[in-house]
Structure formats: C-alpha cells, structure tokens
Coordinates of C-alpha atoms and ligand atoms in Angstrom, one line a residue:
X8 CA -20.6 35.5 -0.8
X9 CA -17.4 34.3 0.0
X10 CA -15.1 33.6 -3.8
X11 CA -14.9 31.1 -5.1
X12 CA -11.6 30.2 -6.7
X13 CA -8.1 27.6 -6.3
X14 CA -6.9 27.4 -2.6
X15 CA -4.1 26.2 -1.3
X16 CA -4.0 23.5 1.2
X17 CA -1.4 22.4 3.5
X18 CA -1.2 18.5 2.9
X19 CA 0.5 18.5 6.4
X20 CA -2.4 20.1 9.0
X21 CA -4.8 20.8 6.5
X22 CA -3.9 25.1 6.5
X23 CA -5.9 26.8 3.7
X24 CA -4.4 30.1 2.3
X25 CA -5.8 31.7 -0.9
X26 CA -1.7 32.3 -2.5
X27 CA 0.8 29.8 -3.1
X28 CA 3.5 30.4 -0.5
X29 CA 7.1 27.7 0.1
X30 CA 6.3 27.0 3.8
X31 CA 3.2 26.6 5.8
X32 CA 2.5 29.5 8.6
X33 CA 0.6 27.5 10.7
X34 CA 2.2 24.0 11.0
X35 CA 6.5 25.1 9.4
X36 CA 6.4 22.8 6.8
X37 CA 7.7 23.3 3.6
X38 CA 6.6 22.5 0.1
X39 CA 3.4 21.1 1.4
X40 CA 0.6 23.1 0.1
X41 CA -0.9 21.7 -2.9
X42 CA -3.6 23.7 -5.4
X43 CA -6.8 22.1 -4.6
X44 CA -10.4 23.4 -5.5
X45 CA -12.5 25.4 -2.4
X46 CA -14.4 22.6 -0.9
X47 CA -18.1 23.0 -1.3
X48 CA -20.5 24.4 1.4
X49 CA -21.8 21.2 3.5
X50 CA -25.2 20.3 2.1
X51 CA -28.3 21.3 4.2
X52 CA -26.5 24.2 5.7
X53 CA -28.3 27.4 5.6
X54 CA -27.4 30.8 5.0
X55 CA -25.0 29.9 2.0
X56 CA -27.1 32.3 -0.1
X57 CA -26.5 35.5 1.5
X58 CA -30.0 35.2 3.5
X59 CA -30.8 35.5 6.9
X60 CA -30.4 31.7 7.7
X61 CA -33.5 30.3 9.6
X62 CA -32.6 27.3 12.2
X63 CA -35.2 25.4 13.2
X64 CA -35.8 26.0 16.9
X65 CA -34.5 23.4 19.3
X66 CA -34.8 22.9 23.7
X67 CA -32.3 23.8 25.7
X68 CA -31.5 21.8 28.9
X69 CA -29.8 22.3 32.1
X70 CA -26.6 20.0 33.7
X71 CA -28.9 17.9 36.1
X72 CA -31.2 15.5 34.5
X73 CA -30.8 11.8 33.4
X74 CA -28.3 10.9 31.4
X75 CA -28.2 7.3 30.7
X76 CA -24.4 6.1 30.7
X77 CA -23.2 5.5 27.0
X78 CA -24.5 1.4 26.4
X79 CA -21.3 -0.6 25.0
X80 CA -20.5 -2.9 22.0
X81 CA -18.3 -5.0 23.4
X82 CA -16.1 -6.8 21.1
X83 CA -15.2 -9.5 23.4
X84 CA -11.2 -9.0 22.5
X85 CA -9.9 -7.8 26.4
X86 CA -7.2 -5.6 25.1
X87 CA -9.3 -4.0 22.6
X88 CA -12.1 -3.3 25.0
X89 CA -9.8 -2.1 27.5
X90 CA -8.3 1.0 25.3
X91 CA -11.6 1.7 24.2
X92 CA -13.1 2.0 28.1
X93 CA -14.8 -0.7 28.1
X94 CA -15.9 -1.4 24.2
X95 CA -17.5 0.5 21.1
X96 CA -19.8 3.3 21.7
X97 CA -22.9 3.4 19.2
X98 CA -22.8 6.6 17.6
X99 CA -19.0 7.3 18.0
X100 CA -16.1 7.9 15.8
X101 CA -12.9 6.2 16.0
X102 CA -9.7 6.8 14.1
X103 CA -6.9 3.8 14.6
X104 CA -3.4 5.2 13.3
X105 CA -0.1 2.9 12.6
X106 CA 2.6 2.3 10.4
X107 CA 1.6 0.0 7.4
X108 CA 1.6 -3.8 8.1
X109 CA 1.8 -2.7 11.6
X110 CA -1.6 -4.9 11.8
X111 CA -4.9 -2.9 11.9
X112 CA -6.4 -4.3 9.3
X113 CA -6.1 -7.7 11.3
X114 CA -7.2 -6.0 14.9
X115 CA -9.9 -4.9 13.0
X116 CA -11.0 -8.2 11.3
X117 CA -10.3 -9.7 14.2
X118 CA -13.4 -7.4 16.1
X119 CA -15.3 -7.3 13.4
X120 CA -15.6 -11.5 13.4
X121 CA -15.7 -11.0 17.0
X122 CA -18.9 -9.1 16.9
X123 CA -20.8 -10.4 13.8
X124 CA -20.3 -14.0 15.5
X125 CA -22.0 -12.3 18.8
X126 CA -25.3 -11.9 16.2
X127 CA -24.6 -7.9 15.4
X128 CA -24.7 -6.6 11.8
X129 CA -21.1 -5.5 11.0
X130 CA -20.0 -3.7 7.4
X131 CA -16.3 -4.4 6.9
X132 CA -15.5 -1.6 4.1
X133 CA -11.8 -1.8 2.5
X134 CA -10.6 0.9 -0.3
X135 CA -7.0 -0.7 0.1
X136 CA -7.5 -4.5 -0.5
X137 CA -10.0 -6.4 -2.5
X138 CA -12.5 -8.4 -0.8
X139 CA -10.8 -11.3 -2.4
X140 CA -7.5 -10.1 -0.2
X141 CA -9.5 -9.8 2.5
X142 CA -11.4 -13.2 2.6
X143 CA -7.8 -14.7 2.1
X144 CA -6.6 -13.3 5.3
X145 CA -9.6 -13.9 7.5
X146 CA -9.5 -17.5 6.2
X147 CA -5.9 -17.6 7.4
X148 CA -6.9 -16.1 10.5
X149 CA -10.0 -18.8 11.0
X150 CA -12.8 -16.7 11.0
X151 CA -14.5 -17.2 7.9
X152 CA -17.5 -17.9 9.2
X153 CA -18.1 -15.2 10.9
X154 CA -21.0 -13.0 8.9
X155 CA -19.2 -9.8 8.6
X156 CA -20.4 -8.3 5.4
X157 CA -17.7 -7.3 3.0
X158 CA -17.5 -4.9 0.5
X159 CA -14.5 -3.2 -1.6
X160 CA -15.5 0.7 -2.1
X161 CA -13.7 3.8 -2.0
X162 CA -16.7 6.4 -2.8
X163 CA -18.6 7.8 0.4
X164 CA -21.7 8.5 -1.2
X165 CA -21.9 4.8 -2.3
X166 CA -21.2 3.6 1.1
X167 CA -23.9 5.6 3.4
X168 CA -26.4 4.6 1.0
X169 CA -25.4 1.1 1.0
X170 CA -25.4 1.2 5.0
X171 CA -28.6 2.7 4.7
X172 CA -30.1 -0.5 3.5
X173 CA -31.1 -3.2 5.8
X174 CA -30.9 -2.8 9.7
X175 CA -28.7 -0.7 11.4
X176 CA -25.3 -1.6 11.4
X177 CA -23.3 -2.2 14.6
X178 CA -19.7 -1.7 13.6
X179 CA -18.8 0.0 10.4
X180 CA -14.9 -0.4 9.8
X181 CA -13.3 2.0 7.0
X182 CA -10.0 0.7 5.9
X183 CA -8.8 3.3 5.3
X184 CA -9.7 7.3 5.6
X185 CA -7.2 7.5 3.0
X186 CA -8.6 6.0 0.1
X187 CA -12.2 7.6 0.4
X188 CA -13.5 10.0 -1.8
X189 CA -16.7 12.4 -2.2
X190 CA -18.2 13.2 -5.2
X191 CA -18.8 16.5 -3.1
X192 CA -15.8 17.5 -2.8
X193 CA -13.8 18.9 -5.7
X194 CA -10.3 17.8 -5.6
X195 CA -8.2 15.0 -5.9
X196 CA -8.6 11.7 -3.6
X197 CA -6.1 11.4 -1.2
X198 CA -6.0 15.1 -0.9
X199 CA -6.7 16.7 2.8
X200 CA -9.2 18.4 1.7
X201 CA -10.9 14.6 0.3
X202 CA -9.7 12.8 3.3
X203 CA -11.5 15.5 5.7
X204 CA -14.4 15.3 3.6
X205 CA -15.0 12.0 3.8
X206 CA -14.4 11.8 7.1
X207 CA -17.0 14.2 7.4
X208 CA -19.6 12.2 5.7
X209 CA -18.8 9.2 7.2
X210 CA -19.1 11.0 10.3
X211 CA -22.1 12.3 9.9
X212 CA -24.1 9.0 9.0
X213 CA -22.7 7.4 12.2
X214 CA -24.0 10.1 14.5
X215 CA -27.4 10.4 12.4
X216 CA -27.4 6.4 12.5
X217 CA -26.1 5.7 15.3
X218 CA -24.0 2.6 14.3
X219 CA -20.3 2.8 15.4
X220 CA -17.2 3.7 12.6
X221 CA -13.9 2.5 12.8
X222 CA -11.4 4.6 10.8
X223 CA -8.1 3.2 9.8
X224 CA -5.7 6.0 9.2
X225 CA -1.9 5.7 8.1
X226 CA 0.5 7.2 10.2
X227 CA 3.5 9.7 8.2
X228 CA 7.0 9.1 8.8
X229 CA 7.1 11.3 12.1
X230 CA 4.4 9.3 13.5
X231 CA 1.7 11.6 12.6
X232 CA -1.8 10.9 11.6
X233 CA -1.5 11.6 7.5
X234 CA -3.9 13.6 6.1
X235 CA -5.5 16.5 8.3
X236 CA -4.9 16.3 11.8
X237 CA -8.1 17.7 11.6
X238 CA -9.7 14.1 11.4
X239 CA -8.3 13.9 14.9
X240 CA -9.9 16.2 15.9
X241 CA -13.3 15.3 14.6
X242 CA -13.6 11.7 16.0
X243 CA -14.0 10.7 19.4
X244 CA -11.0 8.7 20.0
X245 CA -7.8 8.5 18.4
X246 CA -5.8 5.5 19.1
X247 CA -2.3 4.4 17.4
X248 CA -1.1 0.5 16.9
X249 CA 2.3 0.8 18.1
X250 CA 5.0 -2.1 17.3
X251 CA 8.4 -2.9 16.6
X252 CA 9.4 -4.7 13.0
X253 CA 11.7 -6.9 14.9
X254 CA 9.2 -7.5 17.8
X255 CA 6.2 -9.8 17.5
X256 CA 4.3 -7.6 20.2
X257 CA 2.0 -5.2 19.2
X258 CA 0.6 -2.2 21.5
X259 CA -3.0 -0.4 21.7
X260 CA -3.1 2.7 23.2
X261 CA -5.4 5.5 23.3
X262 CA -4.2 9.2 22.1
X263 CA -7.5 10.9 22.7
X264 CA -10.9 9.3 24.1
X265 CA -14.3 11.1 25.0
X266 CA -16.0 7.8 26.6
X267 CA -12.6 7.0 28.8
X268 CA -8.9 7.4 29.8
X269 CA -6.6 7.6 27.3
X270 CA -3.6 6.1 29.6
X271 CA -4.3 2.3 29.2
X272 CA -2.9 0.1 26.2
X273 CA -3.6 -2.8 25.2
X274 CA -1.1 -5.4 24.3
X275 CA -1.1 -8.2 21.0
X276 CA 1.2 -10.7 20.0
X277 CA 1.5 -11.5 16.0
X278 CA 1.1 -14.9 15.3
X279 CA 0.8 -17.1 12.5
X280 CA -3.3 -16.7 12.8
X281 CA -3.9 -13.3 13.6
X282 CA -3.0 -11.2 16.7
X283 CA -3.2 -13.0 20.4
X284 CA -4.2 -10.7 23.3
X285 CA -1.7 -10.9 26.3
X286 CA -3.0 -10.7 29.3
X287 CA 0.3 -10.6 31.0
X288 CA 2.6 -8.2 29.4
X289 CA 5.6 -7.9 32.0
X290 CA 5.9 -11.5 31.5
X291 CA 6.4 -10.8 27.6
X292 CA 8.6 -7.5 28.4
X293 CA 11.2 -9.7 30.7
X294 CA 11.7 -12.6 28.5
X295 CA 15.0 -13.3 27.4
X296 CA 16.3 -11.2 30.3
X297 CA 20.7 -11.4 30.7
X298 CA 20.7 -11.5 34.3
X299 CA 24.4 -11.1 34.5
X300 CA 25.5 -8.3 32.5
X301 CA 25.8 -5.1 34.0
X302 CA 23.3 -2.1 32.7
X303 CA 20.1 -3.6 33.2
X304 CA 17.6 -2.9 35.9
X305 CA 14.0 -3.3 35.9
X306 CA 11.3 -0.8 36.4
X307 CA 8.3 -1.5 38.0
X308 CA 5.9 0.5 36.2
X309 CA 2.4 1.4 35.3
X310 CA 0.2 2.3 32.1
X311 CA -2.8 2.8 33.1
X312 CA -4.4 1.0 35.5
X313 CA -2.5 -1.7 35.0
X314 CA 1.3 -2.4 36.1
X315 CA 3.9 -3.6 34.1
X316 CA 7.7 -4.8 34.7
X317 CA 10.0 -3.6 31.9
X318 CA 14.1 -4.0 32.0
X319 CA 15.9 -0.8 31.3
X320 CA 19.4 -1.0 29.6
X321 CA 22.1 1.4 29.4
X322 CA 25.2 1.3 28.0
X323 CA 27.8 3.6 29.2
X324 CA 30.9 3.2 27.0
X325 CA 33.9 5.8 27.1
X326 CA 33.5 8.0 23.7
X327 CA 35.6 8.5 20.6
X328 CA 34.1 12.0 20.0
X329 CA 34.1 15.7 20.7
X330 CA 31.0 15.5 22.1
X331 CA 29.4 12.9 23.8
X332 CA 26.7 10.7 22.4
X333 CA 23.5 10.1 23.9
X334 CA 21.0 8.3 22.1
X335 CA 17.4 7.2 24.4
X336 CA 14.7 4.4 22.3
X337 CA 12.0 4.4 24.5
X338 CA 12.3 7.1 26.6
X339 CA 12.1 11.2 26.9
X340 CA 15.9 12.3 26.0
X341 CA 15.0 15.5 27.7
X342 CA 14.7 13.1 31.0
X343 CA 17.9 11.2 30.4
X344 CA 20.0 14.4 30.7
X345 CA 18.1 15.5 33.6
X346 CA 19.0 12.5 35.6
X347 CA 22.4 12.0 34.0
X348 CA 22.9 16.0 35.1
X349 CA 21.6 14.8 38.5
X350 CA 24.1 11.9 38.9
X351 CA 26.9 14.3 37.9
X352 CA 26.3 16.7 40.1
X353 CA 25.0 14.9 43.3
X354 CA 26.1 11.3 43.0
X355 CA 29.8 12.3 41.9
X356 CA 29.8 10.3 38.5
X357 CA 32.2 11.7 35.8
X358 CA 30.1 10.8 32.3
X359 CA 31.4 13.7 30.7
X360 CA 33.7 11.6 28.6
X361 CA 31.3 8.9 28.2
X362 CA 28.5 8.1 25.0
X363 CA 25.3 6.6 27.1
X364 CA 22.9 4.2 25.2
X365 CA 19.6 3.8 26.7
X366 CA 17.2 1.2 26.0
X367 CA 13.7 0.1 27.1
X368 CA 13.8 -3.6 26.3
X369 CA 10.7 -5.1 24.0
X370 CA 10.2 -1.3 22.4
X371 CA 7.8 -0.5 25.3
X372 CA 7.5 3.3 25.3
X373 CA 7.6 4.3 28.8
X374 CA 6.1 8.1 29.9
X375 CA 6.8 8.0 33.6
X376 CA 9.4 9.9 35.7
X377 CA 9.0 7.0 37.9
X378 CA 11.5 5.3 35.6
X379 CA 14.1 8.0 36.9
X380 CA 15.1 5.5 39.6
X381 CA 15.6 1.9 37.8
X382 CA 17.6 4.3 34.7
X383 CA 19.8 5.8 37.1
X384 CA 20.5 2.7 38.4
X385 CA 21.3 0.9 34.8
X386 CA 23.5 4.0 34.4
X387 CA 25.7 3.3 37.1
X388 CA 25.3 -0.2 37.2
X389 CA 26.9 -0.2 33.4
X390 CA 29.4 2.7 34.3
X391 CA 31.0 0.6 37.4
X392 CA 30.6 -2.8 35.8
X393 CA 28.6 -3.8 38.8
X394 CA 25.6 -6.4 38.0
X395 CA 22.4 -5.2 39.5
X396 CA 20.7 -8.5 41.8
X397 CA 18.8 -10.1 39.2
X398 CA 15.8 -10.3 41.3
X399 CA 15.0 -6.4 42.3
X400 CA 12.8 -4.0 40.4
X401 CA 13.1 -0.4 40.9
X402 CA 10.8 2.9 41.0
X403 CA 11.2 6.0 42.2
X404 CA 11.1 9.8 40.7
X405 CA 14.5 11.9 41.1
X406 CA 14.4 15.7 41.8
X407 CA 16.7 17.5 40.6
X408 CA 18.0 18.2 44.2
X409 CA 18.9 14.7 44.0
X410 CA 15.8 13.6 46.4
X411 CA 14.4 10.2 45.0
X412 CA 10.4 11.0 45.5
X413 CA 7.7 8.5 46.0
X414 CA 5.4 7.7 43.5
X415 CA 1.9 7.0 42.8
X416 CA 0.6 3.3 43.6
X417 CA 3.6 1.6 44.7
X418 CA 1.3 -0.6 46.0
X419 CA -0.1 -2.0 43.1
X420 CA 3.9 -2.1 41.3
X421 CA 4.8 -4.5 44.3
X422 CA 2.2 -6.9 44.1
X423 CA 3.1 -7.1 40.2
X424 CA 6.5 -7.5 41.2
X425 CA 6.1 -10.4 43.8
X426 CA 3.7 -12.0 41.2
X427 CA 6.4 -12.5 38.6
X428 CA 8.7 -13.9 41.2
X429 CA 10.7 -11.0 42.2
X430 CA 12.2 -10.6 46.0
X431 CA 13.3 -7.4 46.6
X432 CA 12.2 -3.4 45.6
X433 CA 14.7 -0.8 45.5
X434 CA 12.4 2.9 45.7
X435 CA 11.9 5.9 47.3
X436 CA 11.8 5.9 51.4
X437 CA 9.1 8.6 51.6
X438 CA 5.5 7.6 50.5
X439 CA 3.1 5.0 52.8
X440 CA 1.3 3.4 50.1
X441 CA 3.3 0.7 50.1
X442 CA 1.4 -2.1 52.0
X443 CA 3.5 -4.9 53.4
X444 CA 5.0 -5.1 50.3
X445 CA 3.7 -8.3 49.6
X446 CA 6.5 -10.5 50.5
X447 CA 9.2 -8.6 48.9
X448 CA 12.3 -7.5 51.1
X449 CA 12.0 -3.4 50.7
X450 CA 14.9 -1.3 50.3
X451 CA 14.4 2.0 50.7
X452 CA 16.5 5.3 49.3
X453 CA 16.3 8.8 50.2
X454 CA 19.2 10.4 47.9
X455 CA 21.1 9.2 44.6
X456 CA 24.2 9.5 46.3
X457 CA 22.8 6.7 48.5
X458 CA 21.8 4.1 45.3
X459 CA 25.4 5.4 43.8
X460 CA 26.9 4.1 47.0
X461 CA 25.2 1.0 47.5
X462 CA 26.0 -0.1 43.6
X463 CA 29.3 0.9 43.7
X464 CA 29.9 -1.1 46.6
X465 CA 28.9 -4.3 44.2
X466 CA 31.2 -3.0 41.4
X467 CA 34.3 -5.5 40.5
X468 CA 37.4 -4.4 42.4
X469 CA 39.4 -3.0 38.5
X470 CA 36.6 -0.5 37.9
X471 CA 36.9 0.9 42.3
X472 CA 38.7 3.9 41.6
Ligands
TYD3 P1 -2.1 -5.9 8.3 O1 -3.3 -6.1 9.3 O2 -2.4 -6.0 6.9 O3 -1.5 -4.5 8.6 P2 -2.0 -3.0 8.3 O4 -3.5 -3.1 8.0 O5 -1.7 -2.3 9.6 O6 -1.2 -2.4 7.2 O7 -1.0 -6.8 8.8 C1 -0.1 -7.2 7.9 C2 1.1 -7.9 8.6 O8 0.7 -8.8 9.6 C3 1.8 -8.7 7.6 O9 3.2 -8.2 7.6 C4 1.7 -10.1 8.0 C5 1.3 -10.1 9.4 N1 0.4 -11.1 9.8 C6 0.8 -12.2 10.5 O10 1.9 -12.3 10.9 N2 -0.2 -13.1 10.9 C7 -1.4 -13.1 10.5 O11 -2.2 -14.0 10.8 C8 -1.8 -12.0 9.7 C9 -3.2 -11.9 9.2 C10 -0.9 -11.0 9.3
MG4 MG1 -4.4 -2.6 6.2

C-alpha cells in the first residue's frame, strides 16, 4: 500500500511530488507547490486493500451498431447554442473560463432562465454570491420569473444529495469550480487538489444522473484555467468568455468540445439588462470605422462557419530606439514578422528603422493566415500614407516566397462582404471558389510586390520616394 504522508502539489498544473522542491518539473513554475495532504482513494474503487480487485463483468461491443445521436437541451440563446454544437448535452460536463466580471455568471443566468421558462428543472448553485446577490441581478436582468432553483453552497457532498431530490435536473450550473469543497478530500478549499476533487464529484453525479453541469472556472493572469488544468481535461468542453474592459462585446468560443467543433464563437453585447446576442458581428466589428486615415484595411474573415469583416490597423511610425518595436493585439507576433520579413525582402519596403503597431479593431482575436493579405496591406498603406479605398476587404495567405495563396471559402467571405455593402475584394488570383463574386468588382494579386505596387501608386506625392 502506497504511503500515506504530506505531498506536494503544484498549484499551477496540479504536479504531485512527495519533496518540496522551488520550481515545478513538469509545468516551470516556480514557488507553486503548496504542502497539501494525499488525496484519498476514490470511494467504491477496488483493490485499495492490497487484494486482487474483483470488477464486476461487463459486455463488450463492436464499432457498428446503433448509436442514437446525443438528444440536445437547447437553451434557446443562438450564440450560446452555437459554441456548444447545437445546445447542452445531458450527461456532459462543461467548464466556462474568463476573467472576473467578464460575465459568466450573467450568460449563465441568462440560460438557466432560458431553460427553466422552457418547463425544464434547472439548479442554479453559486459558492461566490449569495442567493440574495443573485436574485438582485436576475431581477435587473428581468427574469425573475423564471423557476430556476437557487441555492448558495459551497460543499459537494451537500449538493449531489440535494440534486438527488426531486426529478432529475436539466441544467446544473456551478459558479464556480473554485469555491467547492469535499469533505473527502483532505486539504484546504481552493487547493488543486479540492478544486479537482470536486470537480470529480460533481462529475461523477452528472454522468450517473444524466442531468447536464455547467462549471464556471476563473481564468489566471496568463489566461489559464486556475486550478488544475486537469479539470480541462476531465469535462467535455472547455470554452472561455473572451472580452475587452473597454469593449461592450463579449465573445464565446469553444477551446475543447466532444459533441462539436471548437472553431465557432459566439458573440454578446453587455447591456444594461444582461447580455444581447448579435447575430451580425462584422456589423459590430466595423462600427466607428475612420475611412480616411491610412493603416486600416479590412479582412474578410471566418470563425467558424460563419464569416466575419474585421478592420486591421497598423501603425508604422519611424522609431526612436536601438531596436525596433513591434507590438501585435489581436494577432500571432510570430505572423507579423513573417509577413513584415516577406515585404522586406520581396516587396522592397525598408521597416528596418520603423516601430510597427498592429491592431485588430473591437479586440477580435483573429487565428487565420488569411489575414496575411489585408495586414500587409495596412502595413504599407500606413508606411506610404496612402488611404486604402474605404470600400474593399481583403484576404489572402502570403508564402514566404512572396506568393499570395488562395484560401478556403472565399465564397462565403464575399457574399459577407457584398452584404455589408462593400464593392470590391482585393485576394489571391489562384483558387476557383470564388463564385461570381456576388456583385463585388474582384481584384485579383498573384505576388506582394504587385499589392506594394498598386498601394504605392495611391500614396501622396511627399511620401513617393
Ligand atoms: P458577471 O456575470 O458577474 O461576471 P463574472 O461572473 O464573469 O465575474 O458580470 C459582471 C459585470 O457585468 C459587471 O461588471 C456588470 C456587468 N453587467 C452589466 O453591464 N449589465 C447587466 O445587466 C449585468 C447583470 C451585469
Ligand atoms: Mg460570477
């Protein structure tokens, strides 16, 4: 039997080591491991005691055989429905990360109302606020009528047995992971080795129950899950509420998912009663658009299945330092110097001597290299002075032989376009998919030097040197 004494746990990833030690092996961290007592064996399993465990004996099956597709709680909130794949799955786990005040406690409130109005039983658990708080803020919001039960607890024991009475629930919401505790488990709350725990339990009763748990988990200071990352790894979909402080707009999008894709967000607008969906989000993203400053191009591009319009701003202003400054919100900085490399090289730009700013506008977070095209553009558009035509969105991938690529469903990025009233799409000449591109005049490029060319040639006669 296995000894029973203090262990060390890594408060970071959750790393157990039987020595106290400055810095974590597995995750680099240092001064993170805290003294917590071994957690105890989980109850019911066998073969604790040294004896040959006995398992009960169970069927196997093979790969072919009906399966009926997982049937969906559908909160009725579009966004919401839309990260998840198409709503709640009874039985599964779901951890929802974000800053504080970010708003999950509202999303949440907001679904829960959402479904308890639709006539389904739906346990709204806080450890953080009281259920006075929490009654406040759903009045606030409007939805006190809606029969979510409400309850303030923190203990894990207390709560499966309380969910255990009456029908089964259809939406359990934990807010949050955090703040539980298990009389099982033998250290402090708050602790990893309490927060997995919990989890565990909480877990297990909705996979024995089948009712569906929302976990609300806090997110560190590097954007990390806090607590074990092994929570992550024990629920069925991680998703993280994204937002800017100085931005009313609040994004949804899914980390991990085992019922659907994990490349679709959902987007929220704060308001003065709770969180709007918005249905249109390129709309939201180019409001408030300067047309006629130099610097700013925007990108047609997707998330998901779904297409969005996003400007891109760069600033390129001649330094004051040894070294250049380049500073990227909103994009891969690893990108930026590939493309600004590119337009050194092959479209003949000297940026050497030059800090470069780049911004995507309305803290969107975009992944694609299909942005290569509309951020080279902003690049040179601010480093010539020359204003891009207002009504042009861009797309295209750059190689690093200076080739603009085509991307994946230009199709659908043109239609978005021409829908927000756009008239023309600068992007790669190879690729077919294009369509007629639905009213929009085309202009296709082969090469940076070409889009370097064609901007310049716009540029204010000072900066044609
Ligand atoms: P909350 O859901 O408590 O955040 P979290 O649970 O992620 O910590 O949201 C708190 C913030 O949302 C708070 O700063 C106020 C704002 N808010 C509104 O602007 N309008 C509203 O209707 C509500 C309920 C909150
Ligand atoms: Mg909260």
């Amino acid at each position: 039997m296995a000894k029973r004494g203090p262990t060390y746990t890594c408060q970071a990833c959750g790393a157990v080591y039987h020595r106290w030690q400055g810095k974590c092996d597995a995750c680099g961290t240092w001064s993170s491991l805290s003294e917590e007592a071994q957690a105890a064996p989980v109850p019911g399993a066998r073969g604790a005691s040294g004896g040959r465990p006995r398992g009960r004996v169970f069927a196997l099956e093979g790969l072919k055989g009906e399966t009926q597709d997982a049937p969906r709680i559908v909160s009725g909130i579009g966004e919401l429905d839309r990260v998840t794949g198409g709503g709640f799955v009874p039985g599964s786990v779901l951890l929802i990360g974000g800053d504080p005040g970010i708003g999950k406690s509202t999303l949440l409130m907001q679904a829960c109302a959402a479904l308890a109005s639709a006539g389904r039983r739906v346990v709204y658990v806080s450890g953080e606020e009281s259920t006075g708080q929490v009654r406040l803020r759903a009045e606030r919001m409007g939805l006190s009528d809606a029969p979510v039960e409400l309850a303030a607890e923190t203990n894990v024991e207390d709560i499966v047995a309380t969910l255990g009475q009456g029908p089964r629930p259809a939406l359990v919401v934990i807010d949050s992971i955090q703040t539980m505790w298990s009389g099982e488990v033998e250290s402090a709350p708050g602790t990893v080795t309490q927060v997995r725990g919990s989890a565990q339990a909480l877990i297990r009763y909705a996979k024995t129950s089948g009712a569906c748990m929302i976990l609300v988990g806090h997110v560190t200071k590097d954007g990390q899950i806090a607590g074990p990352r092994v929570v992550e790894h024990m629920v069925d979909a991680v998703l993280s509420f994204e937002g800017e402080g100085a931005h009313a707009f609040r994004i949804l999008r899914g980390q991990k998912n085992r019922f659907g894709a994990t490349d679709e967000i959902g987007v929220f607008e704060m308001t003065g009663k709770g969180l709007s969906e918005v249905s249109n989000p390129s709309a939201l993203f180019l409001a408030g658009r300067d047309q006629a400053a130099p610097g700013a191009a925007v990108f047609a591009g997707m998330e998901g299945t779904r297409p969005v319009l996003v400007e891109i701003q760069a600033l390129v202003a001649p330094t004051s330092l040894g070294t250049p400054r380049r500073a990227v919100v909103g994009w891969e900085n690893s990108r930026l110097s590939m493309v600004l490399a590119v337009l050194e090289t092959h479209g003949g730009l000297r940026l050497g001597q030059h800090d470069v700013y780049l911004n995507v506008a309305g803290g969107l977070r975009v992944n694609e290299p299909a942005a290569d095209l509309a951020v080279a553009a902003a690049l040179v558009s601010s480093l010539t002075g020359a204003i891009l035509p207002p009504e042009s969105v861009y797309f295209g991938e750059i190689a690093l032989s200076g080739a603009i690529r085509p991307v994946s469903v230009a199709a659908a990025r043109l239609r978005e376009a021409s829908k927000l009233g756009f008239e023309a799409a600068l992007m790669p000449s190879g690729g077919a998919e294009a369509g007629d591109g639905d009213g929009l005049s085309l202009r296709r490029f082969g090469h940076v030097t070409e889009l370097v060319a064609d901007i310049a040639a716009r540029a204010p006669r000072r900066d044609a040197k």
